[in-house]
Structure formats: C-alpha cells, structure tokens
Amino acid sequence: MNWRLLSRLDKAARAGRLGGVDFAVIIAPLVEKDFIDRYWDRAPVHIPASPERRDAPPMGWNDLNALIAQRTHWTPERFNLVLNSRPVDPAHYMADAIGKPAAGDPARIEHLLAMGASLVVNHVDDVLPRVRAIADTLATRFAGLGGANVYASFNGVQAFASHYDTHEVFAFQCAGEKRWRIYANRAESPLEAPQGDDAQAWIDASKGPVLLDITTRPGDLLYIPRGFFHDAIATDTSSLHVTFGVAPHSGRILLELIEEAALTDPAFRAYLPDARVGNGVPLRERLAELGQRLAEMAASPVLADAVALRQRKLSQTAHSLSLPDRPTLRFFARTGRQARIERDARGIALHAAGHSQSLGLVADAAEWMLARAAFSREETYAQFAWHPRSELDAIIDLFERLGLIAPYQPQI
C-alpha cells in the first residue's frame, strides 16, 4: 500500500477539512468535466484503476478484520450477513456478553463466511478516516448525504438479487475481483425501493437485457446512477469492495419547505369553501388563489435559500479532533446595542445602528449570536458546522463592527 497517501488522507480527515481528497483524484483518469457531462445521473461507467486508487484503497482485509474484532460496535443495524440472496438471522452470529449488549461474535461470523455467506458492514465511514475522507468529498461535491458500506464475498457467491439503489453508487474495488452486470432499463428517479412479495419478480421482469458486464479489480471504480438495475457476484477469488453512496435532495424537499412557509400565511390556515356551494365555483377560485401563492413561494429567494441551507446541512462533513492540540478560544460578549432580524419576501436581513445587511444562509447563526450573552468564535464554528468558516467569520466581524459584540475574556 501507498502509506504516504494513506497518511495524507488520515491527516485530512483528522483536520476536519472538507472532503480531504480531491474528487478529480477519486475518478482519475476520467476527467471530472467528462464525468459530469456524460455520466452523472445519466449512465454507468467503469473507471479502470489509477495508480493512486490501486496503491491506496479505502480499506483492506486487515482493516475489516480489525473492525470485526471491535465487537461492541457491531449490532444488526450496522452489519449483516447474507447467504443465497437471503439475510441470515442475527441469532446465528450475535452473542450475549455479561454486562454488555449483544454484539457480533467473530467466531460465529467466521463460521458463516466459511459456509459462503457474504458480509455487509454499514456506515463504515463512521469508523475509518480514509473511508470518511472519500465519503465527505462526494457529499461536498454533490451537495448530498454521503456514506459508505463494505461488502466482503467469497468464491462465486451472489449475495444480492438484481436490484436498484435510490442513491448514486461509487463502488471501489479494494481486493479481489467482482463481476457486475448492469441492465439496460432504469427505474425513473426512484425515491423508494419496491416493496411486497412480488417486488423481485417485478424487478426481474423490468430490468431488461444486460447493458454492461464488467469485472472490477483492485483500484477499479464503478459508478452506477440511481435506478439502474444491477447485480454482482464474486469470481473464484475473495472480493472486498466499498460502496460509497451519495444522495442529493430531490424536489420532494420543496413539499416540506413550502408547507412550513405556507402555514405562516393565514390564507392557508383558513377553512376552504364548501364544494357543494355555488357548484363548487368558490372552492375552485380559492384553490386557484392558493395555488398562485404557492407558485410565488416556490419562486422566492427565501425558498431558494432554505433549499441551499438544507443542502449544506445534508452534506455536512465530519470534524475530527487533533488532541492533545486544542484551539485557542476567542470570546465575545453582547453589548447593549439593539438589533433585530426581519424576514420578508426578499430574504432575511439584520437591522442595527442604522445599517441593514442581508444575511443569506447564515441567518440561523446570526439569530443564535443575538440571543447569546456570550459566545466564542470556535463555539460558533461547532454550532453551525454546515457553514463555511469564512462566512461565519464574516458575520462575527460584522457584528463587531456594528458594536453588537465586543471581545472579552471570561474567567474560567
């Protein structure tokens, strides 16, 4: 392995930097513009190994062995075993320990793997900095929720039947080989997986002919857009791969945000006319009026800011400590100068000392600062980690220039 590169990824994750590794490195040698223009949310693509990916995979077999040894971390929500496309009952691999919650037992897991079961480890980005660095990069690049699962399979066993995912898939082959079949048909922008006893029959009837038949080898990356039907099977070797998923917000978020905004308007809280009155004309007129108000809300800059804020929160990256190093805290106390924050159709603005300033996405931080008797710059970073620190610094500096806060040193 390229331990120098691995060290860089670990340091990036510990430093809490956004992503920690460049997206262009993840998809090399494919050029980022080509990926966005030709493949993102359009078509699957197999990217052969680059030297960086081959020499520095997100994880290896030793990492997986060490993770499984951390027994108390592994509950049925975090990992599972699959045999012949069916989940294994956790009772076969979970074990009780005196004074501790039930957890995965390495010996029982090993026995099931020897029988041909495949292992799925969920949320591995929570425990491996190298994996988290890549997951953060994808989350930041596509303003989505990022995560990673690990799949270990053996000797030609197919763990999962044909299916599609409701998020974008970046499958990173870490060790061994895996054969992937991606089918020609695609579920259109799915938000949920099909359910019911006939779901698998529907998938098999809908997936169409094989579009791509690919074997991934160490360092290869396979991108599968959401909705594409696919399945995978280990070859005659053992296979270890990490699937990175990223799920941006869809238009469904508008329904929630518009509901929140609409219910602040008395017109949406008022009773609707009785449909039996006037042949339903008053009802249709009221619905048309409310529809026009909804259209105005959807086109407003306030809603655009609300969506952008949700995207920031969704793609928030991890922050890691660097102990024993600790930051120097820079404190501020509120002064007696008055200020108010107002909302209207144009957005959210701060009014203070004869000055009016649009707050944009950091309005939440500004409201928090106004309500506090004292706070530190570093506390603001922690409370509003989804905002770039440069924007938080700018609003803190604005408050100081307007005389709303002043530096002070608390007695701790």
XYZ file of N, CA and C in Angstrom, residues 94-329:
708
model
N -24.963 -13.279 16.438
C -24.895 -12.391 17.588
C -24.695 -13.214 18.854
N -24.023 -12.628 19.836
C -23.782 -13.326 21.101
C -23.908 -12.344 22.250
N -24.464 -12.822 23.357
C -24.580 -12.011 24.568
C -23.277 -12.073 25.353
N -22.990 -10.992 26.043
C -21.840 -10.948 26.945
C -22.313 -10.353 28.264
N -21.839 -10.898 29.362
C -22.274 -10.447 30.680
C -21.956 -8.963 30.855
N -22.993 -8.196 31.160
C -22.813 -6.775 31.404
C -22.667 -5.936 30.150
N -22.837 -6.552 28.972
C -22.687 -5.819 27.717
C -23.850 -6.168 26.797
N -24.178 -5.267 25.864
C -25.245 -5.592 24.911
C -24.787 -6.671 23.936
N -25.761 -7.344 23.338
C -25.441 -8.360 22.339
C -24.688 -7.723 21.179
N -23.720 -8.459 20.651
C -22.894 -7.940 19.563
C -22.463 -9.094 18.677
N -21.954 -8.741 17.502
C -21.480 -9.747 16.576
C -20.321 -10.541 17.163
N -20.385 -11.845 17.041
C -19.329 -12.713 17.568
C -18.394 -13.103 16.427
N -17.109 -12.735 16.494
C -16.194 -13.006 15.384
C -16.127 -14.476 14.990
N -16.154 -15.388 15.962
C -16.060 -16.813 15.634
C -17.292 -17.277 14.862
N -18.470 -16.827 15.278
C -19.693 -17.212 14.577
C -19.737 -16.586 13.185
N -19.274 -15.340 13.091
C -19.219 -14.687 11.779
C -18.289 -15.458 10.851
N -17.137 -15.832 11.360
C -16.159 -16.569 10.558
C -16.748 -17.884 10.053
N -17.493 -18.577 10.902
C -18.102 -19.852 10.510
C -19.084 -19.656 9.359
N -19.906 -18.631 9.440
C -20.877 -18.374 8.385
C -20.202 -17.946 7.088
N -19.132 -17.171 7.201
C -18.392 -16.789 5.999
C -17.786 -18.023 5.336
N -17.323 -18.977 6.146
C -16.762 -20.212 5.598
C -17.825 -21.030 4.873
N -19.085 -20.858 5.263
C -20.184 -21.550 4.589
C -20.552 -20.881 3.272
N -19.999 -19.689 3.022
C -20.296 -18.982 1.779
C -21.097 -17.720 1.945
N -21.381 -17.325 3.178
C -22.125 -16.087 3.397
C -21.279 -14.883 3.000
N -21.956 -13.805 2.652
C -21.302 -12.529 2.387
C -21.553 -11.596 3.564
N -20.609 -10.701 3.796
C -20.680 -9.778 4.926
C -20.899 -8.365 4.417
N -21.846 -7.675 5.025
C -22.111 -6.275 4.708
C -21.911 -5.461 5.977
N -21.015 -4.495 5.931
C -20.752 -3.613 7.067
C -21.244 -2.220 6.697
N -22.231 -1.723 7.415
C -22.828 -0.424 7.119
C -22.117 0.704 7.865
N -22.192 1.883 7.297
C -21.699 3.106 7.937
C -20.223 2.991 8.322
N -19.439 2.347 7.479
C -18.021 2.192 7.821
C -17.302 3.536 7.782
N -17.903 4.532 7.147
C -17.323 5.876 7.146
C -17.304 6.477 8.546
N -18.091 5.923 9.462
C -18.085 6.418 10.841
C -16.857 5.971 11.619
N -16.155 4.937 11.131
C -15.078 4.356 11.934
C -13.722 4.334 11.231
N -13.676 4.593 9.925
C -12.396 4.603 9.207
C -12.172 5.973 8.577
N -11.168 6.727 9.039
C -10.935 8.067 8.490
C -10.705 8.083 6.983
N -10.020 7.075 6.437
C -9.765 7.068 4.994
C -11.078 6.976 4.216
N -11.968 6.130 4.702
C -13.262 5.993 4.044
C -14.067 7.276 4.200
N -14.023 7.854 5.391
C -14.778 9.081 5.638
C -14.296 10.216 4.741
N -12.999 10.283 4.480
C -12.466 11.351 3.637
C -13.081 11.300 2.248
N -13.220 10.102 1.692
C -13.805 9.964 0.360
C -15.306 10.237 0.411
N -15.989 9.711 1.426
C -17.426 9.963 1.559
C -17.707 11.454 1.691
N -16.878 12.161 2.446
C -17.050 13.607 2.598
C -16.845 14.336 1.278
N -15.858 13.896 0.505
C -15.608 14.527 -0.785
C -16.827 14.398 -1.687
N -17.397 13.210 -1.760
C -18.575 13.003 -2.602
C -19.765 13.808 -2.092
N -19.953 13.844 -0.774
C -21.055 14.618 -0.202
C -20.916 16.095 -0.534
N -19.697 16.611 -0.407
C -19.460 18.023 -0.679
C -19.615 18.332 -2.161
N -19.073 17.471 -3.010
C -19.108 17.726 -4.462
C -20.532 17.755 -4.991
N -21.404 16.905 -4.445
C -22.748 16.784 -4.998
C -23.838 17.262 -4.040
N -23.450 17.971 -2.979
C -24.411 18.544 -2.028
C -25.429 17.507 -1.581
N -24.922 16.331 -1.204
C -25.814 15.246 -0.814
C -25.360 14.557 0.451
N -26.161 13.622 0.895
C -25.819 12.798 2.045
C -24.864 11.704 1.590
N -23.693 11.649 2.204
C -22.692 10.664 1.825
C -22.546 9.577 2.870
N -22.159 8.401 2.434
C -21.932 7.297 3.352
C -21.226 6.172 2.632
N -20.882 5.121 3.375
C -20.146 4.013 2.775
C -20.458 2.707 3.486
N -20.627 1.658 2.695
C -20.798 0.297 3.196
C -19.717 -0.594 2.601
N -19.339 -1.621 3.335
C -18.323 -2.572 2.887
C -18.987 -3.910 2.586
N -18.545 -4.528 1.502
C -19.075 -5.830 1.096
C -17.917 -6.805 0.932
N -17.985 -7.911 1.648
C -16.990 -8.978 1.527
C -17.710 -10.242 1.075
N -17.264 -10.807 -0.045
C -17.911 -12.008 -0.578
C -16.846 -12.967 -1.079
N -17.263 -14.219 -1.294
C -16.277 -15.276 -1.495
C -16.740 -16.293 -2.536
N -15.804 -16.685 -3.380
C -15.915 -17.897 -4.202
C -17.207 -18.011 -4.997
N -17.469 -16.985 -5.786
C -18.564 -17.088 -6.734
C -19.953 -17.048 -6.159
N -20.105 -16.554 -4.958
C -21.425 -16.494 -4.325
C -22.072 -15.147 -4.625
N -23.339 -15.168 -5.037
C -24.094 -13.944 -5.263
C -24.903 -13.628 -4.017
N -24.587 -12.498 -3.390
C -25.261 -12.156 -2.134
C -26.632 -11.553 -2.375
N -26.746 -10.691 -3.381
C -27.987 -9.956 -3.585
C -28.544 -10.224 -4.976
N -29.854 -10.365 -5.042
C -30.519 -10.489 -6.332
C -30.464 -9.142 -7.053
N -30.899 -9.136 -8.303
C -30.931 -7.885 -9.061
C -31.759 -6.849 -8.305
N -31.294 -5.619 -8.333
C -31.972 -4.551 -7.608
C -31.520 -3.216 -8.182
N -32.111 -2.142 -7.686
C -31.593 -0.808 -7.972
C -31.438 -0.070 -6.659
N -30.615 0.973 -6.685
C -30.409 1.806 -5.500
C -31.109 3.139 -5.687
N -31.458 3.765 -4.574
C -32.119 5.071 -4.614
C -31.128 6.205 -4.393
N -29.843 5.887 -4.509
C -28.786 6.883 -4.402
C -27.735 6.581 -5.463
N -26.825 7.516 -5.674
C -25.732 7.293 -6.618
C -24.706 6.363 -5.979
N -24.174 5.437 -6.766
C -23.255 4.420 -6.260
C -21.875 4.599 -6.885
N -20.855 4.645 -6.028
C -19.457 4.605 -6.449
C -18.842 3.377 -5.780
N -18.671 2.301 -6.532
C -18.155 1.043 -5.982
C -16.649 0.976 -6.200
N -15.907 0.934 -5.106
C -14.437 0.952 -5.115
C -13.951 -0.455 -4.790
N -13.342 -1.123 -5.782
C -12.825 -2.468 -5.556
C -11.506 -2.386 -4.798
N -11.488 -2.958 -3.597
C -10.305 -2.871 -2.737
C -9.398 -4.086 -2.870
N -9.993 -5.266 -3.000
C -9.209 -6.500 -3.089
C -10.029 -7.539 -3.837
N -9.333 -8.454 -4.525
C -10.021 -9.493 -5.267
C -10.742 -8.948 -6.485
N -11.691 -9.720 -6.977
C -12.430 -9.342 -8.176
C -13.926 -9.539 -7.957
N -14.704 -8.779 -8.713
C -16.151 -8.932 -8.644
C -16.742 -8.692 -10.029
N -17.680 -9.533 -10.391
C -18.353 -9.386 -11.679
C -19.670 -8.647 -11.475
N -19.847 -7.601 -12.265
C -21.045 -6.775 -12.177
C -21.818 -6.870 -13.486
N -23.116 -6.997 -13.368
C -23.994 -6.902 -14.527
C -24.950 -5.730 -14.305
N -24.895 -4.794 -15.217
C -25.775 -3.628 -15.170
C -26.724 -3.738 -16.354
N -27.991 -3.577 -16.086
C -29.005 -3.847 -17.100
C -29.428 -2.562 -17.809
N -30.053 -2.746 -18.971
C -30.332 -1.614 -19.857
C -31.425 -0.706 -19.324
N -32.381 -1.253 -18.620
C -33.513 -0.448 -18.166
C -33.215 0.218 -16.824
N -34.004 1.231 -16.554
C -33.761 2.045 -15.358
C -35.079 2.505 -14.766
N -35.211 2.367 -13.462
C -36.347 2.975 -12.767
C -36.144 4.485 -12.776
N -37.200 5.226 -13.068
C -37.062 6.669 -13.263
C -37.059 7.415 -11.930
N -35.898 7.963 -11.584
C -35.735 8.804 -10.389
C -36.420 8.210 -9.162
N -36.096 6.966 -8.786
C -36.792 6.345 -7.651
C -36.398 6.976 -6.324
N -37.367 7.088 -5.443
C -37.126 7.566 -4.086
C -37.212 6.444 -3.064
N -37.857 5.344 -3.433
C -38.004 4.203 -2.541
C -37.734 2.925 -3.323
N -37.317 1.884 -2.608
C -37.151 0.573 -3.226
C -38.511 -0.109 -3.323
N -38.723 -0.939 -4.337
C -40.012 -1.637 -4.448
C -40.227 -2.577 -3.272
N -41.464 -2.671 -2.830
C -41.804 -3.489 -1.673
C -42.852 -4.530 -2.062
N -42.986 -5.527 -1.231
C -44.026 -6.524 -1.442
C -43.476 -7.851 -1.908
N -44.328 -8.871 -1.853
C -43.912 -10.221 -2.203
C -43.529 -10.354 -3.668
N -44.117 -9.525 -4.521
C -43.836 -9.636 -5.951
C -42.794 -8.628 -6.422
N -42.105 -7.960 -5.473
C -41.134 -6.928 -5.856
C -40.008 -7.504 -6.705
N -39.450 -8.656 -6.297
C -38.338 -9.227 -7.050
C -38.776 -9.676 -8.439
N -39.969 -10.228 -8.530
C -40.477 -10.626 -9.845
C -40.627 -9.408 -10.749
N -41.096 -8.295 -10.185
C -41.225 -7.066 -10.974
C -39.860 -6.581 -11.440
N -38.858 -6.612 -10.550
C -37.508 -6.184 -10.920
C -36.969 -7.048 -12.051
N -37.085 -8.356 -11.909
C -36.537 -9.258 -12.922
C -37.225 -9.077 -14.268
N -38.517 -8.746 -14.241
C -39.243 -8.528 -15.489
C -38.951 -7.161 -16.093
N -38.500 -6.219 -15.264
C -38.325 -4.835 -15.712
C -36.902 -4.489 -16.113
N -35.911 -5.251 -15.673
C -34.516 -4.819 -15.800
C -33.989 -4.823 -17.221
N -34.555 -5.639 -18.095
C -34.117 -5.651 -19.482
C -32.841 -6.435 -19.691
N -32.263 -6.332 -20.898
C -31.035 -7.072 -21.198
C -29.819 -6.466 -20.507
N -28.747 -7.232 -20.458
C -27.507 -6.748 -19.852
C -26.922 -5.633 -20.712
N -26.640 -4.509 -20.083
C -26.007 -3.377 -20.761
C -24.496 -3.443 -20.634
N -24.015 -3.725 -19.425
C -22.579 -3.827 -19.159
C -22.323 -5.079 -18.338
N -21.296 -5.821 -18.720
C -20.843 -6.992 -17.963
C -19.369 -6.753 -17.662
N -19.072 -6.408 -16.407
C -17.755 -5.877 -16.050
C -17.201 -6.649 -14.869
N -15.910 -6.899 -14.896
C -15.213 -7.445 -13.739
C -14.314 -6.360 -13.169
N -14.565 -5.984 -11.926
C -13.734 -4.965 -11.282
C -12.586 -5.632 -10.546
N -11.422 -4.982 -10.627
C -10.202 -5.467 -9.991
C -9.660 -4.380 -9.070
N -8.685 -4.699 -8.213
C -8.227 -3.721 -7.224
C -7.904 -2.355 -7.830
N -8.511 -1.320 -7.258
C -8.311 0.043 -7.725
C -9.341 0.509 -8.725
N -10.153 -0.408 -9.269
C -11.199 -0.019 -10.210
C -12.327 0.697 -9.470
N -12.990 1.585 -10.199
C -14.145 2.301 -9.663
C -15.306 2.115 -10.630
N -16.451 1.765 -10.108
C -17.650 1.582 -10.920
C -18.719 2.541 -10.426
N -19.194 3.391 -11.337
C -20.261 4.337 -11.000
C -21.577 3.828 -11.580
N -22.598 3.749 -10.725
C -23.930 3.315 -11.146
C -24.934 4.367 -10.694
N -25.575 5.080 -11.623
C -26.588 6.056 -11.214
C -27.783 5.369 -10.564
N -28.488 6.098 -9.738
C -29.656 5.525 -9.069
C -30.663 5.052 -10.114
N -31.336 3.989 -9.771
C -32.377 3.471 -10.647
C -31.927 2.414 -11.626
N -30.615 2.312 -11.909
C -30.147 1.288 -12.837
C -30.174 -0.074 -12.140
N -30.851 -1.021 -12.758
C -30.885 -2.377 -12.214
C -29.505 -3.014 -12.366
N -29.069 -3.717 -11.325
C -27.754 -4.354 -11.381
C -27.684 -5.487 -10.368
N -26.689 -6.341 -10.547
C -26.352 -7.357 -9.558
C -24.861 -7.619 -9.649
N -24.328 -8.320 -8.664
C -22.882 -8.553 -8.604
C -22.614 -9.914 -7.997
N -21.486 -10.494 -8.387
C -21.102 -11.805 -7.880
C -19.587 -11.873 -7.806
N -19.074 -12.437 -6.728
C -17.630 -12.617 -6.619
C -17.182 -13.659 -7.637
N -15.973 -13.520 -8.157
C -15.413 -14.530 -9.046
C -14.890 -15.676 -8.182
N -13.926 -16.428 -8.704
C -13.395 -17.539 -7.901
C -12.408 -17.064 -6.849
N -12.304 -15.737 -6.678
C -11.463 -15.180 -5.622
C -12.351 -14.518 -4.575
N -11.767 -14.186 -3.450
C -12.474 -13.376 -2.461
C -12.548 -11.943 -2.967
N -13.591 -11.238 -2.578
C -13.789 -9.868 -3.039
C -14.090 -8.958 -1.864
N -13.445 -7.798 -1.868
C -13.709 -6.760 -0.872
C -13.888 -5.447 -1.611
N -15.059 -4.849 -1.469
C -15.251 -3.540 -2.084
C -16.037 -2.633 -1.149
N -15.825 -1.339 -1.323
C -16.546 -0.316 -0.568
C -17.487 0.387 -1.529
N -18.749 0.420 -1.176
C -19.721 1.178 -1.952
C -19.961 2.515 -1.263
N -19.574 3.574 -1.956
C -19.854 4.930 -1.482
C -21.171 5.374 -2.109
N -22.073 5.829 -1.279
C -23.345 6.326 -1.769
C -23.475 7.815 -1.515
N -24.097 8.514 -2.444
C -24.374 9.935 -2.237
C -25.788 10.206 -2.739
N -26.570 10.886 -1.915
C -27.980 11.135 -2.222
C -28.289 12.614 -2.037
N -28.292 13.401 -3.117
C -28.696 14.803 -3.007
C -30.194 14.920 -2.724
N -30.598 16.097 -2.285
C -32.026 16.350 -2.113
C -32.716 16.310 -3.471
N -33.910 15.770 -3.505
C -34.753 15.829 -4.696
C -35.785 16.936 -4.508
N -36.634 17.090 -5.515
C -37.683 18.099 -5.416
C -38.657 17.849 -4.286
N -38.603 16.651 -3.696
C -39.510 16.352 -2.580
C -39.295 17.303 -1.417
N -38.080 17.835 -1.271
C -37.812 18.738 -0.156
C -38.668 19.999 -0.259
N -39.065 20.367 -1.504
C -39.896 21.556 -1.678
C -41.238 21.398 -0.973
N -41.771 20.192 -0.991
C -43.079 19.978 -0.369
C -43.026 20.292 1.117
N -41.959 19.877 1.760
C -41.811 20.145 3.190
C -41.589 21.629 3.453
N -40.696 22.242 2.662
C -40.369 23.646 2.903
C -41.540 24.562 2.579
N -42.253 24.263 1.499
C -43.398 25.100 1.142
C -44.509 24.952 2.175
N -44.686 23.751 2.711
C -45.694 23.577 3.763
C -45.355 24.445 4.973
N -44.078 24.440 5.368
C -43.671 25.261 6.505
C -43.959 26.733 6.236
N -43.620 27.188 5.017
C -43.830 28.598 4.686
C -45.311 28.922 4.549
N -46.061 28.024 3.922
C -47.472 28.302 3.666
C -48.268 28.438 4.955
N -47.944 27.638 5.944
C -48.735 27.659 7.171
C -48.486 28.895 8.023
N -47.509 29.716 7.646
C -47.357 31.018 8.305
C -48.303 32.056 7.708
N -48.922 31.727 6.578
C -49.864 32.617 5.892
C -51.279 32.253 6.337
N -52.030 33.200 6.903
C -53.395 32.882 7.366
C -54.280 32.305 6.269
N -53.996 32.641 5.008
C -54.835 32.143 3.918
C -54.815 30.622 3.846
N -53.707 30.012 4.231
C -53.609 28.554 4.179
C -54.161 27.900 5.446
N -54.400 28.704 6.466
C -54.986 28.158 7.691
C -56.499 28.332 7.722
N -57.006 29.135 6.788
C -58.446 29.385 6.737
C -59.179 28.161 6.184
N -60.451 28.024 6.565
C -61.265 26.930 6.044
C -61.486 27.118 4.541
N -61.576 26.015 3.831
C -61.899 26.062 2.408
C -63.409 26.144 2.219
N -63.876 26.789 1.139
C -65.314 26.831 0.861
C -65.889 25.432 0.668
N -67.128 25.284 1.022
C -67.839 24.019 0.842
C -67.994 23.761 -0.654
N -67.564 22.585 -1.108
C -67.629 22.255 -2.534
C -69.058 22.183 -3.046
N -70.045 22.065 -2.143
C -71.439 21.959 -2.566
C -72.064 23.318 -2.858
N -71.381 24.384 -2.460
C -71.926 25.727 -2.615
C -71.532 26.285 -3.981
N -72.523 26.875 -4.685
C -72.240 27.548 -5.945
C -71.609 26.672 -6.991
N -72.033 25.412 -7.037
C -71.464 24.460 -7.999
C -69.947 24.337 -7.874
N -69.435 24.607 -6.702
C -68.007 24.449 -6.468
C -67.153 25.597 -6.957
N -67.786 26.658 -7.489
C -67.007 27.783 -8.027
C -66.198 28.480 -6.935
N -66.775 28.810 -5.763
C -65.953 29.447 -4.720
C -64.739 28.604 -4.319
N -64.916 27.276 -4.266
C -63.782 26.416 -3.911
C -62.693 26.486 -4.975
N -63.095 26.406 -6.241
C -62.091 26.445 -7.310
C -61.363 27.784 -7.325
N -62.098 28.850 -7.066
C -61.460 30.170 -7.031
C -60.461 30.259 -5.888
N -60.847 29.713 -4.715
C -59.923 29.747 -3.575
C -58.683 28.894 -3.862
N -58.872 27.731 -4.453
C -57.730 26.871 -4.775
C -56.801 27.551 -5.775
N -57.388 28.254 -6.741
C -56.551 28.970 -7.704
C -55.749 30.066 -7.012
N -56.399 30.749 -6.068
C -55.700 31.795 -5.312
C -54.555 31.208 -4.492
N -54.817 30.091 -3.811
C -53.770 29.457 -3.014
C -52.661 28.911 -3.907
N -53.043 28.383 -5.064
C -52.029 27.888 -5.994
C -51.104 28.994 -6.457
N -51.661 30.182 -6.693
C -50.834 31.315 -7.089
C -49.875 31.699 -5.972
N -50.357 31.663 -4.746
C -49.478 31.962 -3.607
C -48.357 30.927 -3.500
N -48.682 29.661 -3.734
C -47.656 28.617 -3.695
C -46.610 28.837 -4.781
N -47.067 29.232 -5.968
C -46.126 29.491 -7.060
C -45.185 30.637 -6.705
N -45.721 31.670 -6.061
C -44.881 32.797 -5.646
C -43.872 32.359 -4.596
N -44.306 31.500 -3.669
C -43.378 30.985 -2.658
C -42.261 30.181 -3.307
N -42.620 29.321 -4.263
C -41.622 28.462 -4.900
C -40.583 29.270 -5.660
N -40.975 30.447 -6.155
C -40.051 31.278 -6.927
C -39.306 32.290 -6.068
N -39.563 32.309 -4.771
C -38.987 33.348 -3.922
C -37.540 33.036 -3.554
N -36.722 34.070 -3.362
C -35.346 33.846 -2.907
C -35.286 33.228 -1.518
N -36.319 33.434 -0.712
C -36.343 32.843 0.628
C -36.354 31.326 0.531
N -37.165 30.783 -0.379
C -37.215 29.330 -0.530
C -35.903 28.806 -1.109
N -35.328 29.542 -2.060
C -34.040 29.116 -2.621
C -32.980 29.041 -1.527
N -32.980 30.026 -0.624
C -32.032 29.989 0.495
C -32.318 28.811 1.420
N -33.597 28.516 1.634
C -33.952 27.395 2.507
C -33.473 26.073 1.919
N -33.602 25.912 0.605
C -33.107 24.696 -0.048
C -31.591 24.626 0.060
N -30.924 25.741 -0.205
C -29.461 25.758 -0.120
C -28.983 25.416 1.288
N -29.708 25.905 2.295
C -29.341 25.593 3.678
C -29.520 24.105 3.961
N -30.608 23.520 3.475
C -30.814 22.086 3.652
C -29.706 21.289 2.960
N -29.275 21.746 1.797
C -28.186 21.060 1.105
C -26.900 21.127 1.915
N -26.635 22.268 2.498
C -25.437 22.391 3.338
C -25.492 21.425 4.521
N -26.634 21.380 5.170
C -26.760 20.506 6.336
C -26.661 19.037 5.934
N -27.237 18.702 4.784
C -27.221 17.309 4.334
C -25.812 16.834 4.035
N -24.994 17.709 3.456
C -23.646 17.321 3.030
C -22.577 17.695 4.047
N -23.001 17.989 5.281
C -22.036 18.377 6.315
C -20.984 17.297 6.513
N -19.733 17.698 6.544
C -18.633 16.746 6.650
C -18.200 16.564 8.099
N -17.427 15.513 8.313
C -17.009 15.161 9.668
C -15.917 16.101 10.164
N -15.909 16.317 11.456
C -14.819 17.049 12.101
C -14.135 16.104 13.075
N -12.832 16.016 12.983
C -12.077 15.127 13.862
C -11.149 15.937 14.752
N -10.913 15.431 15.937
C -10.035 16.100 16.892
C -8.569 15.842 16.564
N -7.713 16.716 17.065
C -6.262 16.573 16.906
C -5.586 16.650 18.268
N -6.174 16.006 19.259
C -5.598 16.020 20.607
C -4.175 15.468 20.602
N -3.289 16.034 21.408
C -3.555 16.977 22.505
C -3.706 18.435 22.079
N -3.562 18.748 20.790
C -3.738 20.131 20.350
C -5.197 20.546 20.526
N -5.408 21.744 21.031
C -6.738 22.300 21.199
C -6.742 23.726 20.678
N -7.882 24.201 20.159
C -7.909 25.561 19.624
C -7.872 26.605 20.730
N -7.353 27.773 20.406
C -7.426 28.923 21.302
C -8.796 29.565 21.135
N -9.537 29.719 22.224
C -10.899 30.227 22.163
C -10.896 31.752 22.167
